Amino acid sequence: LPLVAPSAARLLAEVVALLVVYDALFYCVHRLLHSNRRVYRYIHQKHHEKPVTRANDAVRLTFTEEVLDAGCSIVGVNLLRAHPLSRAVYNVIIVSLITELHCGYDFPWALHNIVPFDLVGGPVRHDFHHTNGRHFFQKFFTYLDDRFGPAPPAIKAKDASPVRATDAVR
């Protein structure tokens, strides 16, 4: 282990870079899982079994899908040669983001409601993906989905179905 912890700036840069690399790798794998009916049925369909996303859907995966998902993370971490502290922070953040994606709620403090320019997809886009399956393959960000499509029919990320947290208490 390194004797010196990274600076706050380096830690932040490495965690963001790890998330971007993981998300790009996951996008490629996820598109592949949806591109062939047989591959989808035997590897990925289990994740889409429930019509409404909930936090436990984040871990409703086949063994092969778990290996592919974890593999995206491992490749990114090793490719970037991130500091062990950055890796630890990244692990905590990615687990919380994956849980948030599948929670079924659109919290006002969720990353997609805070980060400008629709750079982050959030649970709204991910819920639309779970109900449709032909759009929004990126897990966290939006740039690859927006660039390579297919564009969803008449949907804005903020208009999909997850329940707003303020609506849930009414």
Short mmCIF file of N, CA and C in Angstrom, two decimals:
data_model
loop_
_atom_site.label_atom_id
_atom_site.label_comp_id
_atom_site.label_asym_id
_atom_site.label_seq_id
_atom_site.Cartn_x
_atom_site.Cartn_y
_atom_site.Cartn_z
N LEU A 1 0.84 -1.20 0.00
CA LEU A 1 0.00 0.00 0.00
C LEU A 1 0.87 1.24 0.00
N PRO A 2 0.43 2.27 -0.69
CA PRO A 2 1.17 3.53 -0.65
C PRO A 2 1.17 4.12 0.76
N LEU A 3 2.25 4.75 1.11
CA LEU A 3 2.37 5.34 2.44
C LEU A 3 1.63 6.67 2.57
N VAL A 4 1.38 7.32 1.44
CA VAL A 4 0.74 8.64 1.45
C VAL A 4 -0.63 8.56 0.79
N ALA A 5 -1.62 9.14 1.44
CA ALA A 5 -2.97 9.20 0.88
C ALA A 5 -2.99 10.22 -0.26
N PRO A 6 -3.87 10.03 -1.23
CA PRO A 6 -3.96 11.02 -2.30
C PRO A 6 -4.55 12.33 -1.78
N SER A 7 -4.27 13.40 -2.48
CA SER A 7 -4.89 14.67 -2.13
C SER A 7 -6.39 14.56 -2.39
N ALA A 8 -7.15 15.48 -1.84
CA ALA A 8 -8.60 15.48 -2.06
C ALA A 8 -8.92 15.62 -3.55
N ALA A 9 -8.16 16.47 -4.24
CA ALA A 9 -8.39 16.69 -5.67
C ALA A 9 -8.11 15.41 -6.46
N ARG A 10 -7.00 14.73 -6.12
CA ARG A 10 -6.67 13.49 -6.82
C ARG A 10 -7.71 12.42 -6.52
N LEU A 11 -8.13 12.31 -5.29
CA LEU A 11 -9.14 11.33 -4.91
C LEU A 11 -10.43 11.57 -5.69
N LEU A 12 -10.88 12.81 -5.73
CA LEU A 12 -12.09 13.16 -6.48
C LEU A 12 -11.94 12.84 -7.96
N ALA A 13 -10.80 13.23 -8.54
CA ALA A 13 -10.56 12.98 -9.96
C ALA A 13 -10.54 11.48 -10.26
N GLU A 14 -9.90 10.70 -9.40
CA GLU A 14 -9.84 9.26 -9.63
C GLU A 14 -11.20 8.61 -9.48
N VAL A 15 -11.98 9.02 -8.51
CA VAL A 15 -13.31 8.43 -8.33
C VAL A 15 -14.20 8.76 -9.53
N VAL A 16 -14.17 10.00 -9.98
CA VAL A 16 -14.97 10.38 -11.15
C VAL A 16 -14.50 9.60 -12.38
N ALA A 17 -13.19 9.50 -12.57
CA ALA A 17 -12.65 8.75 -13.71
C ALA A 17 -13.06 7.29 -13.64
N LEU A 18 -13.01 6.70 -12.45
CA LEU A 18 -13.43 5.31 -12.28
C LEU A 18 -14.90 5.12 -12.65
N LEU A 19 -15.74 6.05 -12.22
CA LEU A 19 -17.17 5.97 -12.55
C LEU A 19 -17.40 6.09 -14.06
N VAL A 20 -16.67 7.00 -14.71
CA VAL A 20 -16.83 7.20 -16.16
C VAL A 20 -16.37 5.96 -16.92
N VAL A 21 -15.22 5.41 -16.55
CA VAL A 21 -14.72 4.22 -17.24
C VAL A 21 -15.65 3.02 -17.00
N TYR A 22 -16.05 2.82 -15.75
CA TYR A 22 -16.98 1.72 -15.46
C TYR A 22 -18.26 1.88 -16.28
N ASP A 23 -18.80 3.09 -16.31
CA ASP A 23 -20.06 3.33 -17.00
C ASP A 23 -19.94 3.08 -18.50
N ALA A 24 -18.82 3.45 -19.09
CA ALA A 24 -18.60 3.21 -20.52
C ALA A 24 -18.49 1.71 -20.81
N LEU A 25 -17.75 1.00 -19.97
CA LEU A 25 -17.63 -0.45 -20.15
C LEU A 25 -18.98 -1.13 -19.93
N PHE A 26 -19.70 -0.71 -18.90
CA PHE A 26 -21.01 -1.29 -18.63
C PHE A 26 -21.97 -1.02 -19.78
N TYR A 27 -21.92 0.17 -20.36
CA TYR A 27 -22.77 0.51 -21.50
C TYR A 27 -22.58 -0.51 -22.63
N CYS A 28 -21.32 -0.81 -22.94
CA CYS A 28 -21.03 -1.76 -24.03
C CYS A 28 -21.58 -3.15 -23.70
N VAL A 29 -21.34 -3.62 -22.49
CA VAL A 29 -21.83 -4.94 -22.08
C VAL A 29 -23.36 -4.95 -22.05
N HIS A 30 -23.95 -3.91 -21.52
CA HIS A 30 -25.41 -3.84 -21.39
C HIS A 30 -26.08 -3.80 -22.76
N ARG A 31 -25.52 -3.06 -23.71
CA ARG A 31 -26.07 -3.05 -25.07
C ARG A 31 -26.01 -4.45 -25.67
N LEU A 32 -24.88 -5.12 -25.43
CA LEU A 32 -24.73 -6.48 -25.93
C LEU A 32 -25.78 -7.41 -25.33
N LEU A 33 -26.05 -7.28 -24.04
CA LEU A 33 -27.03 -8.14 -23.37
C LEU A 33 -28.44 -7.93 -23.93
N HIS A 34 -28.71 -6.74 -24.43
CA HIS A 34 -30.03 -6.45 -25.00
C HIS A 34 -30.10 -6.67 -26.51
N SER A 35 -28.97 -6.92 -27.15
CA SER A 35 -28.95 -6.96 -28.61
C SER A 35 -29.34 -8.31 -29.20
N ASN A 36 -29.34 -9.36 -28.42
CA ASN A 36 -29.65 -10.70 -28.91
C ASN A 36 -30.67 -11.34 -27.98
N ARG A 37 -31.76 -11.82 -28.53
CA ARG A 37 -32.84 -12.38 -27.68
C ARG A 37 -32.37 -13.54 -26.82
N ARG A 38 -31.56 -14.40 -27.37
CA ARG A 38 -31.09 -15.57 -26.61
C ARG A 38 -30.17 -15.12 -25.47
N VAL A 39 -29.26 -14.21 -25.76
CA VAL A 39 -28.36 -13.68 -24.73
C VAL A 39 -29.18 -12.98 -23.65
N TYR A 40 -30.14 -12.17 -24.08
CA TYR A 40 -30.99 -11.47 -23.13
C TYR A 40 -31.75 -12.47 -22.23
N ARG A 41 -32.36 -13.45 -22.84
CA ARG A 41 -33.19 -14.40 -22.10
C ARG A 41 -32.39 -15.18 -21.06
N TYR A 42 -31.21 -15.63 -21.42
CA TYR A 42 -30.45 -16.50 -20.51
C TYR A 42 -29.53 -15.75 -19.54
N ILE A 43 -29.19 -14.51 -19.87
CA ILE A 43 -28.25 -13.79 -19.01
C ILE A 43 -28.88 -12.60 -18.30
N HIS A 44 -29.70 -11.82 -19.00
CA HIS A 44 -30.11 -10.52 -18.46
C HIS A 44 -31.58 -10.41 -18.07
N GLN A 45 -32.42 -11.26 -18.58
CA GLN A 45 -33.87 -11.13 -18.36
C GLN A 45 -34.23 -11.16 -16.87
N LYS A 46 -33.52 -11.92 -16.09
CA LYS A 46 -33.80 -12.01 -14.65
C LYS A 46 -33.80 -10.63 -14.00
N HIS A 47 -32.90 -9.76 -14.46
CA HIS A 47 -32.81 -8.42 -13.90
C HIS A 47 -34.05 -7.58 -14.23
N HIS A 48 -34.73 -7.91 -15.31
CA HIS A 48 -35.90 -7.15 -15.76
C HIS A 48 -37.22 -7.84 -15.42
N GLU A 49 -37.23 -8.84 -14.57
CA GLU A 49 -38.45 -9.60 -14.29
C GLU A 49 -39.57 -8.78 -13.70
N LYS A 50 -39.26 -7.88 -12.79
CA LYS A 50 -40.29 -7.10 -12.11
C LYS A 50 -40.64 -5.87 -12.95
N PRO A 51 -41.92 -5.53 -13.05
CA PRO A 51 -42.33 -4.39 -13.88
C PRO A 51 -41.97 -3.03 -13.27
N VAL A 52 -41.77 -2.98 -11.97
CA VAL A 52 -41.41 -1.73 -11.30
C VAL A 52 -40.06 -1.94 -10.62
N THR A 53 -39.15 -0.99 -10.80
CA THR A 53 -37.82 -1.15 -10.20
C THR A 53 -37.85 -0.87 -8.70
N ARG A 54 -37.14 -1.69 -7.99
CA ARG A 54 -36.94 -1.54 -6.55
C ARG A 54 -35.48 -1.83 -6.24
N ALA A 55 -35.02 -1.40 -5.09
CA ALA A 55 -33.60 -1.49 -4.75
C ALA A 55 -33.06 -2.91 -4.87
N ASN A 56 -33.87 -3.92 -4.52
CA ASN A 56 -33.35 -5.28 -4.60
C ASN A 56 -33.13 -5.75 -6.04
N ASP A 57 -33.66 -5.02 -7.03
CA ASP A 57 -33.38 -5.35 -8.43
C ASP A 57 -31.92 -5.13 -8.78
N ALA A 58 -31.24 -4.31 -8.00
CA ALA A 58 -29.83 -4.04 -8.24
C ALA A 58 -29.00 -5.32 -8.13
N VAL A 59 -29.45 -6.27 -7.34
CA VAL A 59 -28.71 -7.52 -7.17
C VAL A 59 -29.46 -8.72 -7.73
N ARG A 60 -30.53 -8.49 -8.45
CA ARG A 60 -31.27 -9.58 -9.10
C ARG A 60 -30.59 -9.84 -10.45
N LEU A 61 -29.49 -10.58 -10.39
CA LEU A 61 -28.67 -10.83 -11.58
C LEU A 61 -28.35 -12.31 -11.67
N THR A 62 -28.11 -12.76 -12.89
CA THR A 62 -27.60 -14.11 -13.06
C THR A 62 -26.11 -14.10 -12.70
N PHE A 63 -25.55 -15.27 -12.49
CA PHE A 63 -24.12 -15.35 -12.17
C PHE A 63 -23.28 -14.73 -13.28
N THR A 64 -23.61 -15.02 -14.52
CA THR A 64 -22.86 -14.46 -15.65
C THR A 64 -22.93 -12.95 -15.66
N GLU A 65 -24.09 -12.42 -15.39
CA GLU A 65 -24.26 -10.96 -15.37
C GLU A 65 -23.48 -10.34 -14.21
N GLU A 66 -23.45 -11.01 -13.07
CA GLU A 66 -22.66 -10.50 -11.95
C GLU A 66 -21.18 -10.45 -12.31
N VAL A 67 -20.70 -11.48 -12.98
CA VAL A 67 -19.29 -11.51 -13.40
C VAL A 67 -19.00 -10.39 -14.40
N LEU A 68 -19.90 -10.20 -15.35
CA LEU A 68 -19.70 -9.13 -16.34
C LEU A 68 -19.73 -7.75 -15.69
N ASP A 69 -20.67 -7.53 -14.79
CA ASP A 69 -20.80 -6.25 -14.11
C ASP A 69 -19.57 -5.97 -13.24
N ALA A 70 -19.21 -6.93 -12.42
CA ALA A 70 -18.02 -6.76 -11.58
C ALA A 70 -16.77 -6.64 -12.44
N GLY A 71 -16.74 -7.36 -13.55
CA GLY A 71 -15.60 -7.27 -14.47
C GLY A 71 -15.40 -5.88 -15.02
N CYS A 72 -16.49 -5.19 -15.33
CA CYS A 72 -16.38 -3.80 -15.81
C CYS A 72 -15.70 -2.94 -14.76
N SER A 73 -16.07 -3.15 -13.53
CA SER A 73 -15.49 -2.38 -12.43
C SER A 73 -14.02 -2.73 -12.23
N ILE A 74 -13.71 -4.00 -12.23
CA ILE A 74 -12.33 -4.45 -12.02
C ILE A 74 -11.42 -3.97 -13.14
N VAL A 75 -11.88 -4.06 -14.37
CA VAL A 75 -11.08 -3.58 -15.51
C VAL A 75 -10.81 -2.09 -15.36
N GLY A 76 -11.84 -1.32 -15.03
CA GLY A 76 -11.66 0.12 -14.86
C GLY A 76 -10.68 0.47 -13.75
N VAL A 77 -10.82 -0.19 -12.62
CA VAL A 77 -9.94 0.08 -11.47
C VAL A 77 -8.49 -0.26 -11.82
N ASN A 78 -8.27 -1.39 -12.48
CA ASN A 78 -6.91 -1.79 -12.84
C ASN A 78 -6.35 -0.96 -13.99
N LEU A 79 -7.20 -0.58 -14.92
CA LEU A 79 -6.77 0.25 -16.04
C LEU A 79 -6.28 1.61 -15.56
N LEU A 80 -7.00 2.20 -14.64
CA LEU A 80 -6.65 3.53 -14.14
C LEU A 80 -5.60 3.50 -13.03
N ARG A 81 -5.33 2.33 -12.48
CA ARG A 81 -4.33 2.19 -11.41
C ARG A 81 -4.57 3.20 -10.28
N ALA A 82 -5.81 3.24 -9.87
CA ALA A 82 -6.22 4.21 -8.85
C ALA A 82 -5.62 3.85 -7.49
N HIS A 83 -5.45 4.87 -6.68
CA HIS A 83 -4.96 4.71 -5.31
C HIS A 83 -5.96 3.85 -4.53
N PRO A 84 -5.50 3.01 -3.59
CA PRO A 84 -6.42 2.16 -2.82
C PRO A 84 -7.52 2.93 -2.10
N LEU A 85 -7.23 4.13 -1.61
CA LEU A 85 -8.27 4.93 -0.97
C LEU A 85 -9.32 5.36 -1.98
N SER A 86 -8.88 5.72 -3.18
CA SER A 86 -9.83 6.08 -4.25
C SER A 86 -10.71 4.89 -4.61
N ARG A 87 -10.12 3.71 -4.63
CA ARG A 87 -10.87 2.49 -4.93
C ARG A 87 -11.94 2.24 -3.85
N ALA A 88 -11.56 2.44 -2.60
CA ALA A 88 -12.50 2.22 -1.50
C ALA A 88 -13.66 3.21 -1.57
N VAL A 89 -13.35 4.48 -1.81
CA VAL A 89 -14.40 5.50 -1.93
C VAL A 89 -15.29 5.20 -3.13
N TYR A 90 -14.67 4.82 -4.24
CA TYR A 90 -15.40 4.44 -5.46
C TYR A 90 -16.38 3.29 -5.16
N ASN A 91 -15.94 2.28 -4.42
CA ASN A 91 -16.82 1.14 -4.09
C ASN A 91 -18.04 1.60 -3.31
N VAL A 92 -17.86 2.47 -2.34
CA VAL A 92 -18.98 2.96 -1.55
C VAL A 92 -19.94 3.77 -2.43
N ILE A 93 -19.39 4.63 -3.27
CA ILE A 93 -20.21 5.49 -4.12
C ILE A 93 -20.97 4.66 -5.16
N ILE A 94 -20.30 3.70 -5.78
CA ILE A 94 -20.97 2.94 -6.84
C ILE A 94 -22.12 2.10 -6.27
N VAL A 95 -21.94 1.54 -5.08
CA VAL A 95 -23.02 0.76 -4.47
C VAL A 95 -24.20 1.67 -4.16
N SER A 96 -23.94 2.86 -3.65
CA SER A 96 -25.06 3.77 -3.34
C SER A 96 -25.74 4.25 -4.62
N LEU A 97 -24.98 4.49 -5.69
CA LEU A 97 -25.59 4.92 -6.95
C LEU A 97 -26.43 3.81 -7.58
N ILE A 98 -25.94 2.59 -7.52
CA ILE A 98 -26.69 1.46 -8.08
C ILE A 98 -27.99 1.25 -7.30
N THR A 99 -27.93 1.40 -5.99
CA THR A 99 -29.13 1.28 -5.17
C THR A 99 -30.11 2.40 -5.50
N GLU A 100 -29.59 3.61 -5.63
CA GLU A 100 -30.45 4.75 -5.98
C GLU A 100 -31.12 4.54 -7.33
N LEU A 101 -30.40 4.00 -8.30
CA LEU A 101 -30.98 3.75 -9.63
C LEU A 101 -32.20 2.86 -9.57
N HIS A 102 -32.18 1.91 -8.67
CA HIS A 102 -33.24 0.92 -8.61
C HIS A 102 -34.25 1.18 -7.49
N CYS A 103 -34.16 2.30 -6.82
CA CYS A 103 -35.00 2.53 -5.64
C CYS A 103 -36.46 2.82 -5.99
N GLY A 104 -36.73 3.29 -7.21
CA GLY A 104 -38.11 3.59 -7.59
C GLY A 104 -38.56 4.99 -7.19
N TYR A 105 -37.64 5.79 -6.64
CA TYR A 105 -37.97 7.15 -6.23
C TYR A 105 -37.08 8.16 -6.92
N ASP A 106 -37.65 9.31 -7.17
CA ASP A 106 -36.92 10.43 -7.78
C ASP A 106 -36.69 11.47 -6.68
N PHE A 107 -35.68 11.25 -5.85
CA PHE A 107 -35.41 12.15 -4.75
C PHE A 107 -34.85 13.48 -5.25
N PRO A 108 -35.22 14.59 -4.62
CA PRO A 108 -34.70 15.89 -5.06
C PRO A 108 -33.19 15.99 -4.89
N TRP A 109 -32.59 15.23 -3.99
CA TRP A 109 -31.15 15.27 -3.77
C TRP A 109 -30.41 14.24 -4.60
N ALA A 110 -31.12 13.48 -5.43
CA ALA A 110 -30.46 12.49 -6.28
C ALA A 110 -29.54 13.20 -7.27
N LEU A 111 -28.49 12.51 -7.64
CA LEU A 111 -27.44 13.11 -8.47
C LEU A 111 -27.98 13.70 -9.77
N HIS A 112 -28.94 13.04 -10.41
CA HIS A 112 -29.46 13.56 -11.68
C HIS A 112 -30.25 14.86 -11.49
N ASN A 113 -30.69 15.14 -10.27
CA ASN A 113 -31.37 16.40 -9.99
C ASN A 113 -30.41 17.50 -9.54
N ILE A 114 -29.16 17.15 -9.30
CA ILE A 114 -28.16 18.11 -8.83
C ILE A 114 -27.16 18.47 -9.92
N VAL A 115 -26.66 17.46 -10.64
CA VAL A 115 -25.66 17.68 -11.68
C VAL A 115 -26.35 18.32 -12.89
N PRO A 116 -25.81 19.43 -13.39
CA PRO A 116 -26.46 20.13 -14.50
C PRO A 116 -26.26 19.44 -15.85
N PHE A 117 -26.98 19.95 -16.83
CA PHE A 117 -26.87 19.56 -18.24
C PHE A 117 -27.29 18.11 -18.51
N ASP A 118 -28.10 17.52 -17.65
CA ASP A 118 -28.55 16.13 -17.83
C ASP A 118 -27.39 15.17 -18.09
N LEU A 119 -26.28 15.38 -17.40
CA LEU A 119 -25.12 14.49 -17.55
C LEU A 119 -25.32 13.16 -16.84
N VAL A 120 -26.20 13.14 -15.83
CA VAL A 120 -26.46 11.94 -15.05
C VAL A 120 -27.90 11.50 -15.32
N GLY A 121 -28.08 10.20 -15.57
CA GLY A 121 -29.40 9.69 -15.91
C GLY A 121 -30.33 9.52 -14.72
N GLY A 122 -29.88 8.84 -13.70
CA GLY A 122 -30.68 8.65 -12.49
C GLY A 122 -31.77 7.61 -12.63
N PRO A 123 -32.56 7.46 -11.56
CA PRO A 123 -33.58 6.41 -11.51
C PRO A 123 -34.72 6.61 -12.52
N VAL A 124 -34.95 7.83 -12.95
CA VAL A 124 -36.04 8.07 -13.91
C VAL A 124 -35.72 7.40 -15.25
N ARG A 125 -34.53 7.67 -15.76
CA ARG A 125 -34.13 7.03 -17.02
C ARG A 125 -34.00 5.53 -16.86
N HIS A 126 -33.45 5.11 -15.74
CA HIS A 126 -33.24 3.67 -15.53
C HIS A 126 -34.58 2.94 -15.40
N ASP A 127 -35.55 3.56 -14.76
CA ASP A 127 -36.87 2.95 -14.68
C ASP A 127 -37.49 2.83 -16.06
N PHE A 128 -37.31 3.86 -16.89
CA PHE A 128 -37.81 3.79 -18.26
C PHE A 128 -37.14 2.64 -19.01
N HIS A 129 -35.85 2.46 -18.77
CA HIS A 129 -35.14 1.33 -19.39
C HIS A 129 -35.75 0.00 -18.95
N HIS A 130 -36.06 -0.11 -17.67
CA HIS A 130 -36.62 -1.37 -17.16
C HIS A 130 -38.00 -1.64 -17.74
N THR A 131 -38.78 -0.61 -18.00
CA THR A 131 -40.12 -0.83 -18.57
C THR A 131 -40.09 -1.00 -20.07
N ASN A 132 -39.07 -0.45 -20.74
CA ASN A 132 -39.01 -0.48 -22.19
C ASN A 132 -37.92 -1.42 -22.70
N GLY A 133 -36.71 -1.29 -22.19
CA GLY A 133 -35.61 -2.17 -22.57
C GLY A 133 -34.89 -1.83 -23.85
N ARG A 134 -35.34 -0.82 -24.57
CA ARG A 134 -34.71 -0.46 -25.83
C ARG A 134 -33.99 0.88 -25.78
N HIS A 135 -33.98 1.50 -24.62
CA HIS A 135 -33.37 2.82 -24.47
C HIS A 135 -32.62 2.90 -23.14
N PHE A 136 -31.70 3.83 -23.06
CA PHE A 136 -30.99 4.15 -21.81
C PHE A 136 -30.22 2.96 -21.25
N PHE A 137 -29.12 2.61 -21.91
CA PHE A 137 -28.30 1.47 -21.49
C PHE A 137 -27.19 1.86 -20.53
N GLN A 138 -26.87 3.15 -20.47
CA GLN A 138 -25.84 3.59 -19.53
C GLN A 138 -26.39 3.52 -18.12
N LYS A 139 -25.53 3.15 -17.18
CA LYS A 139 -26.00 3.00 -15.81
C LYS A 139 -26.10 4.35 -15.11
N PHE A 140 -25.09 5.20 -15.24
CA PHE A 140 -25.07 6.45 -14.48
C PHE A 140 -25.16 7.69 -15.35
N PHE A 141 -24.37 7.76 -16.38
CA PHE A 141 -24.27 8.98 -17.18
C PHE A 141 -25.18 8.88 -18.41
N THR A 142 -25.15 9.91 -19.24
CA THR A 142 -26.08 9.96 -20.38
C THR A 142 -25.40 10.14 -21.73
N TYR A 143 -24.11 10.47 -21.75
CA TYR A 143 -23.46 10.89 -22.99
C TYR A 143 -23.43 9.80 -24.06
N LEU A 144 -23.24 8.54 -23.69
CA LEU A 144 -23.22 7.48 -24.70
C LEU A 144 -24.62 7.16 -25.21
N ASP A 145 -25.60 7.12 -24.32
CA ASP A 145 -26.99 6.93 -24.74
C ASP A 145 -27.42 8.05 -25.67
N ASP A 146 -27.08 9.28 -25.30
CA ASP A 146 -27.49 10.42 -26.12
C ASP A 146 -26.77 10.43 -27.47
N ARG A 147 -25.53 9.96 -27.49
CA ARG A 147 -24.74 9.96 -28.73
C ARG A 147 -25.12 8.82 -29.65
N PHE A 148 -25.30 7.62 -29.10
CA PHE A 148 -25.48 6.44 -29.93
C PHE A 148 -26.91 5.91 -29.94
N GLY A 149 -27.80 6.51 -29.16
CA GLY A 149 -29.21 6.18 -29.20
C GLY A 149 -29.50 4.73 -28.89
N PRO A 150 -30.65 4.23 -29.32
CA PRO A 150 -31.68 4.98 -30.03
C PRO A 150 -32.40 5.98 -29.13
N ALA A 151 -32.80 7.08 -29.72
CA ALA A 151 -33.51 8.10 -28.95
C ALA A 151 -34.89 7.57 -28.58
N PRO A 152 -35.28 7.75 -27.34
CA PRO A 152 -36.60 7.27 -26.93
C PRO A 152 -37.70 8.15 -27.51
N PRO A 153 -38.86 7.57 -27.74
CA PRO A 153 -39.96 8.34 -28.30
C PRO A 153 -40.56 9.29 -27.26
N ALA A 154 -40.45 10.56 -27.49
CA ALA A 154 -41.12 11.60 -26.69
C ALA A 154 -41.01 11.41 -25.18
N ILE A 155 -39.82 11.19 -24.70
CA ILE A 155 -39.64 11.13 -23.25
C ILE A 155 -38.48 12.02 -22.86
N LYS A 156 -38.68 12.74 -21.85
CA LYS A 156 -37.61 13.50 -21.21
C LYS A 156 -37.25 12.72 -19.96
N ALA A 157 -36.00 12.72 -19.60
CA ALA A 157 -35.55 11.93 -18.45
C ALA A 157 -36.34 12.27 -17.20
N LYS A 158 -36.75 13.50 -17.03
CA LYS A 158 -37.43 13.90 -15.80
C LYS A 158 -38.94 13.61 -15.84
N ASP A 159 -39.46 13.06 -16.96
CA ASP A 159 -40.89 12.82 -17.08
C ASP A 159 -41.29 11.35 -16.98
N ALA A 160 -40.37 10.47 -16.68
CA ALA A 160 -40.70 9.03 -16.62
C ALA A 160 -41.38 8.68 -15.31
N SER A 161 -41.43 7.41 -14.98
CA SER A 161 -42.36 6.95 -13.97
C SER A 161 -41.93 6.87 -12.50
N PRO A 162 -40.65 6.89 -12.11
CA PRO A 162 -40.43 6.77 -10.66
C PRO A 162 -41.17 7.82 -9.86
N VAL A 163 -41.56 7.42 -8.69
CA VAL A 163 -42.33 8.28 -7.80
C VAL A 163 -41.43 9.36 -7.23
N ARG A 164 -41.89 10.58 -7.28
CA ARG A 164 -41.13 11.65 -6.62
C ARG A 164 -41.23 11.43 -5.12
N ALA A 165 -40.17 11.64 -4.42
CA ALA A 165 -40.14 11.40 -2.98
C ALA A 165 -41.22 12.23 -2.26
N THR A 166 -41.49 13.40 -2.78
CA THR A 166 -42.51 14.24 -2.14
C THR A 166 -43.91 13.69 -2.36
N ASP A 167 -44.12 12.95 -3.47
CA ASP A 167 -45.42 12.34 -3.74
C ASP A 167 -45.66 11.12 -2.86
N ALA A 168 -44.60 10.45 -2.46
CA ALA A 168 -44.73 9.21 -1.71
C ALA A 168 -45.29 9.43 -0.30
N VAL A 169 -45.15 10.62 0.23
CA VAL A 169 -45.62 10.86 1.59
C VAL A 169 -47.03 11.45 1.63
N ARG A 170 -47.61 11.70 0.49
CA ARG A 170 -48.96 12.26 0.45
C ARG A 170 -50.01 11.21 0.67
#
